[in-house]
CSV table of C-alpha atoms in Angstrom, one decimal:
chain,number,residue,atom,x,y,z
A,86,GLN,CA,53.0,-21.2,-21.9
A,87,GLN,CA,52.2,-20.8,-18.2
A,88,GLN,CA,55.2,-22.2,-16.3
A,89,VAL,CA,53.7,-21.7,-12.8
A,90,LYS,CA,50.1,-22.7,-12.1
A,91,GLN,CA,48.5,-21.4,-9.0
A,92,SER,CA,45.2,-22.5,-7.3
A,93,PRO,CA,42.7,-21.7,-6.0
A,94,GLN,CA,41.9,-18.4,-7.7
A,95,SER,CA,40.1,-17.2,-4.6
A,96,LEU,CA,39.8,-18.5,-1.0
A,97,ILE,CA,37.6,-17.7,1.9
A,98,VAL,CA,38.8,-18.8,5.4
A,99,GLN,CA,37.4,-18.1,8.8
A,100,LYS,CA,39.5,-16.3,11.3
A,101,GLY,CA,41.8,-18.7,13.1
A,102,GLY,CA,41.7,-21.2,10.3
A,103,ILE,CA,44.4,-22.5,8.0
A,104,SER,CA,44.8,-21.0,4.5
A,105,ILE,CA,46.4,-23.2,1.9
A,106,ILE,CA,47.5,-22.1,-1.6
A,107,ASN,CA,49.1,-24.4,-4.1
A,108,CYS,CA,51.4,-24.0,-7.0
A,109,ALA,CA,52.8,-26.3,-9.6
A,110,TYR,CA,55.7,-25.6,-11.9
A,111,GLU,CA,57.0,-27.1,-15.2
A,112,ASN,CA,60.5,-26.0,-15.6
A,113,THR,CA,62.8,-28.4,-13.7
A,114,ALA,CA,65.6,-25.8,-13.7
A,115,PHE,CA,63.7,-23.7,-11.2
A,116,ASP,CA,65.4,-23.7,-7.8
A,117,TYR,CA,64.1,-20.7,-6.0
A,118,PHE,CA,60.4,-20.3,-5.0
A,119,PRO,CA,59.3,-17.1,-3.3
A,120,TRP,CA,55.8,-16.2,-2.2
A,121,TYR,CA,54.6,-12.6,-2.4
A,122,GLN,CA,51.7,-10.8,-0.7
A,123,GLN,CA,50.0,-7.9,-2.4
A,124,PHE,CA,47.4,-5.5,-0.9
A,125,PRO,CA,45.2,-3.3,-3.2
A,126,GLY,CA,47.2,-0.4,-4.5
A,127,LYS,CA,50.5,-1.7,-3.3
A,128,GLY,CA,53.4,-3.6,-4.9
A,129,PRO,CA,54.1,-7.3,-4.0
A,130,ALA,CA,56.0,-7.8,-0.8
A,131,LEU,CA,58.2,-10.8,-0.2
A,132,LEU,CA,56.7,-13.2,2.4
A,133,ILE,CA,58.9,-16.3,2.4
A,134,ALA,CA,61.0,-18.2,0.0
A,135,ILE,CA,62.3,-21.8,-0.3
A,136,ARG,CA,65.0,-23.7,-2.2
A,137,PRO,CA,64.4,-27.3,-3.2
A,138,ASP,CA,67.1,-28.7,-0.9
A,139,VAL,CA,64.5,-28.5,1.9
A,140,SER,CA,61.0,-29.8,2.0
A,141,GLU,CA,59.6,-27.2,4.4
A,142,LYS,CA,60.4,-23.8,5.6
A,143,LYS,CA,58.5,-21.9,8.4
A,144,GLU,CA,58.5,-18.3,9.3
A,145,GLY,CA,56.1,-17.3,12.0
A,146,ARG,CA,52.6,-18.3,10.8
A,147,PHE,CA,53.7,-18.9,7.2
A,148,THR,CA,55.0,-22.2,6.0
A,149,ILE,CA,56.1,-23.4,2.6
A,150,SER,CA,55.9,-27.1,1.8
A,151,PHE,CA,57.9,-28.3,-1.2
A,152,ASN,CA,57.6,-31.5,-3.2
A,153,LYS,CA,60.3,-31.7,-5.7
A,154,SER,CA,59.2,-35.0,-7.3
A,155,ALA,CA,55.7,-33.7,-7.9
A,156,LYS,CA,57.0,-30.2,-8.9
A,157,GLN,CA,54.6,-28.6,-6.4
A,158,PHE,CA,54.9,-26.2,-3.5
A,159,SER,CA,52.3,-24.7,-1.3
A,160,LEU,CA,51.9,-21.9,1.2
A,161,HIS,CA,50.1,-22.5,4.5
A,162,ILE,CA,49.0,-19.6,6.7
A,163,MET,CA,48.2,-20.8,10.2
A,164,ASP,CA,45.8,-19.0,12.5
A,165,SER,CA,44.7,-16.8,9.6
A,166,GLN,CA,43.7,-13.2,10.5
A,167,PRO,CA,41.6,-10.6,8.8
A,168,GLY,CA,44.8,-8.6,8.2
A,169,ASP,CA,46.0,-11.5,6.0
A,170,SER,CA,43.3,-10.7,3.5
A,171,ALA,CA,45.3,-10.0,0.3
A,172,THR,CA,46.3,-11.5,-3.0
A,173,TYR,CA,49.1,-14.1,-2.8
A,174,PHE,CA,51.5,-14.9,-5.6
A,175,CYS,CA,53.8,-17.8,-6.0
A,176,ALA,CA,56.8,-17.3,-8.2
A,177,ALA,CA,59.9,-19.2,-9.4
A,178,THR,CA,63.3,-18.7,-11.0
A,179,TYR,CA,66.6,-20.4,-11.1
A,180,SER,CA,70.2,-19.8,-10.1
A,181,GLY,CA,72.2,-17.6,-12.4
A,182,TYR,CA,69.0,-16.2,-13.8
A,183,SER,CA,67.0,-13.6,-12.0
A,184,THR,CA,63.6,-12.8,-13.5
A,185,LEU,CA,60.7,-14.2,-11.7
A,186,THR,CA,57.9,-16.2,-13.3
A,187,PHE,CA,54.7,-15.6,-11.3
A,188,GLY,CA,51.5,-17.5,-10.8
A,189,LYS,CA,48.2,-15.8,-11.5
A,190,GLY,CA,47.5,-15.1,-7.8
A,191,THR,CA,45.0,-16.2,-5.1
A,192,MET,CA,42.7,-13.7,-3.5
A,193,LEU,CA,42.4,-14.6,0.1
A,194,LEU,CA,39.6,-13.3,2.3
A,195,VAL,CA,39.7,-14.1,6.0
A,196,SER,CA,36.3,-13.5,7.6
A,197,PRO,CA,36.1,-12.2,11.2
B,94,ASP,CA,66.4,1.7,3.5
B,95,THR,CA,63.7,3.8,2.0
B,96,GLY,CA,62.5,1.0,-0.4
B,97,VAL,CA,61.8,1.2,-4.1
B,98,SER,CA,60.1,4.4,-5.2
B,99,GLN,CA,58.1,4.8,-8.3
B,100,ASP,CA,56.7,8.0,-9.8
B,101,PRO,CA,54.0,8.9,-10.7
B,102,ARG,CA,51.7,6.5,-8.9
B,103,HIS,CA,48.9,7.1,-11.4
B,104,LYS,CA,49.0,8.2,-15.0
B,105,ILE,CA,45.9,8.9,-17.2
B,106,THR,CA,46.6,9.7,-20.8
B,107,LYS,CA,44.9,9.6,-24.2
B,108,ARG,CA,45.7,6.9,-26.7
B,109,GLY,CA,48.6,7.8,-28.9
B,110,GLN,CA,50.4,9.9,-26.3
B,111,ASN,CA,53.9,9.1,-24.9
B,112,VAL,CA,54.4,8.4,-21.2
B,113,THR,CA,57.4,8.0,-19.0
B,114,PHE,CA,57.7,6.4,-15.6
B,115,ARG,CA,60.6,6.6,-13.1
B,116,CYS,CA,61.9,4.1,-10.6
B,117,ASP,CA,64.4,4.7,-7.8
B,118,PRO,CA,65.7,1.4,-6.5
B,119,ILE,CA,67.1,0.6,-3.1
B,120,SER,CA,70.4,2.5,-3.1
B,121,GLU,CA,72.8,-0.5,-2.9
B,122,HIS,CA,70.9,-2.7,-5.3
B,123,ASN,CA,72.6,-3.1,-8.7
B,124,ARG,CA,69.8,-5.1,-10.3
B,125,LEU,CA,66.7,-3.3,-11.4
B,126,TYR,CA,63.6,-5.0,-13.0
B,127,TRP,CA,60.5,-3.8,-14.7
B,128,TYR,CA,57.3,-5.9,-14.6
B,129,ARG,CA,53.8,-5.3,-15.9
B,130,GLN,CA,50.7,-6.4,-14.0
B,131,THR,CA,47.2,-6.5,-15.5
B,132,LEU,CA,44.0,-7.0,-13.4
B,133,GLY,CA,43.7,-10.4,-12.0
B,134,GLN,CA,47.1,-11.5,-13.2
B,135,GLY,CA,50.6,-11.9,-11.7
B,136,PRO,CA,53.4,-9.6,-12.7
B,137,GLU,CA,55.0,-10.3,-16.0
B,138,PHE,CA,58.7,-9.6,-16.7
B,139,LEU,CA,59.5,-6.8,-19.1
B,140,THR,CA,63.3,-6.1,-18.8
B,141,TYR,CA,66.1,-5.9,-16.3
B,142,PHE,CA,69.4,-4.0,-15.8
B,143,GLN,CA,72.6,-4.9,-14.1
B,144,ASN,CA,73.9,-1.4,-13.2
B,145,GLU,CA,73.5,0.6,-16.4
B,146,ALA,CA,73.5,-2.3,-18.8
B,147,GLN,CA,70.1,-3.7,-20.0
B,148,LEU,CA,70.7,-7.4,-20.0
B,149,GLU,CA,67.4,-8.9,-21.1
B,150,LYS,CA,64.1,-7.8,-22.7
B,151,SER,CA,61.0,-9.8,-22.8
B,152,ARG,CA,59.0,-10.4,-26.0
B,153,LEU,CA,56.3,-8.4,-24.2
B,154,LEU,CA,58.5,-5.3,-24.7
B,155,SER,CA,57.5,-4.1,-28.1
B,156,ASP,CA,59.5,-1.5,-30.0
B,157,ARG,CA,57.2,1.2,-28.5
B,158,PHE,CA,58.7,0.5,-25.1
B,159,SER,CA,62.2,1.7,-24.1
B,160,ALA,CA,63.9,1.6,-20.8
B,161,GLU,CA,67.1,3.3,-19.5
B,162,ARG,CA,69.2,3.3,-16.4
B,163,PRO,CA,71.7,6.0,-16.8
B,164,LYS,CA,74.6,5.8,-14.4
B,165,GLY,CA,73.2,2.7,-12.9
B,166,SER,CA,70.9,4.5,-10.5
B,167,PHE,CA,67.3,5.4,-11.3
B,168,SER,CA,65.5,4.0,-14.3
B,169,THR,CA,62.9,5.2,-16.7
B,170,LEU,CA,60.4,3.3,-18.8
B,171,GLU,CA,58.9,5.1,-21.7
B,172,ILE,CA,56.0,4.0,-23.8
B,173,GLN,CA,55.5,5.7,-27.1
B,174,ARG,CA,52.2,6.0,-29.0
B,175,THR,CA,50.2,4.4,-26.2
B,176,GLU,CA,47.5,1.9,-27.0
B,177,GLN,CA,44.5,0.6,-25.0
B,178,GLY,CA,46.3,-2.6,-24.2
B,179,ASP,CA,49.1,-0.7,-22.4
B,180,SER,CA,46.7,0.0,-19.5
B,181,ALA,CA,48.3,-1.9,-16.6
B,182,MET,CA,50.3,-1.5,-13.4
B,183,TYR,CA,54.0,-1.1,-14.1
B,184,LEU,CA,56.1,-2.4,-11.3
B,185,CYS,CA,59.7,-1.8,-10.6
B,186,ALA,CA,61.8,-4.1,-8.4
B,187,SER,CA,65.4,-4.1,-7.3
B,188,SER,CA,67.8,-6.6,-5.8
B,189,LEU,CA,71.5,-7.2,-5.1
B,190,TYR,CA,73.4,-9.1,-7.7
B,191,PRO,CA,72.3,-12.7,-7.4
B,192,GLY,CA,75.5,-14.4,-8.4
B,193,LEU,CA,75.1,-18.2,-8.1
B,194,THR,CA,72.2,-17.9,-5.7
B,195,ASN,CA,69.1,-15.7,-5.7
B,196,GLN,CA,68.6,-12.4,-4.0
B,197,PRO,CA,65.1,-11.3,-3.0
B,198,GLN,CA,63.5,-8.8,-5.3
B,199,HIS,CA,61.9,-5.8,-3.6
B,200,PHE,CA,59.0,-4.1,-5.4
B,201,GLY,CA,57.8,-0.6,-5.5
B,202,ASP,CA,54.1,0.3,-5.3
B,203,GLY,CA,53.9,0.7,-9.1
B,204,THR,CA,52.6,3.2,-11.6
B,205,ARG,CA,49.0,2.6,-12.7
B,206,LEU,CA,48.6,3.6,-16.3
B,207,SER,CA,45.1,4.2,-17.8
B,208,ILE,CA,44.7,4.8,-21.5
B,209,LEU,CA,41.5,6.8,-22.4
């Protein structure tokens, strides 16, 4: 059972454009939603995370939008740069627990 | 903060051999996690430790797998009698104790295992 569904599988965006990656979850107990960025040959690195008491969180060019009623959340990368080309994973867990459930990932390519 | 360190970075072995990986977490982190990542997939949870105690094991962790964290510092993951399906990236992560909230997990760069 895949508890976190991520789309699209891959994405090509022009430099300066907006990259949008979506995730949907099933477990209503989830209350912590991080996004990780992974470059080839490297481990995932935490980008930004959100809790469901807010609908949006912004850090620099990265924004998470959260829709609790729809059980969906998304990552927006503004002014996308070639250096943002990587695989992005959404994840979820809940308070008192700690293991992360990851989506399958989105491979982002930002063309120059 | 030197980050999470994993050794070796790559391991190539023949089917049936035993392999052992090491993870050194961030020094003040008392939670340590092992995940497995196959090509084109997100990391999947294997097991985690609170200090030296192994608190949870995933159903993915067959009896050929064993993990330890002696003295609550570094951890080792051993796979006995390796099979082709064990080929994957093995990731270690660490965090502070989450308590009632969640603490971010910081990942190492993994050990890539290839079974011939």
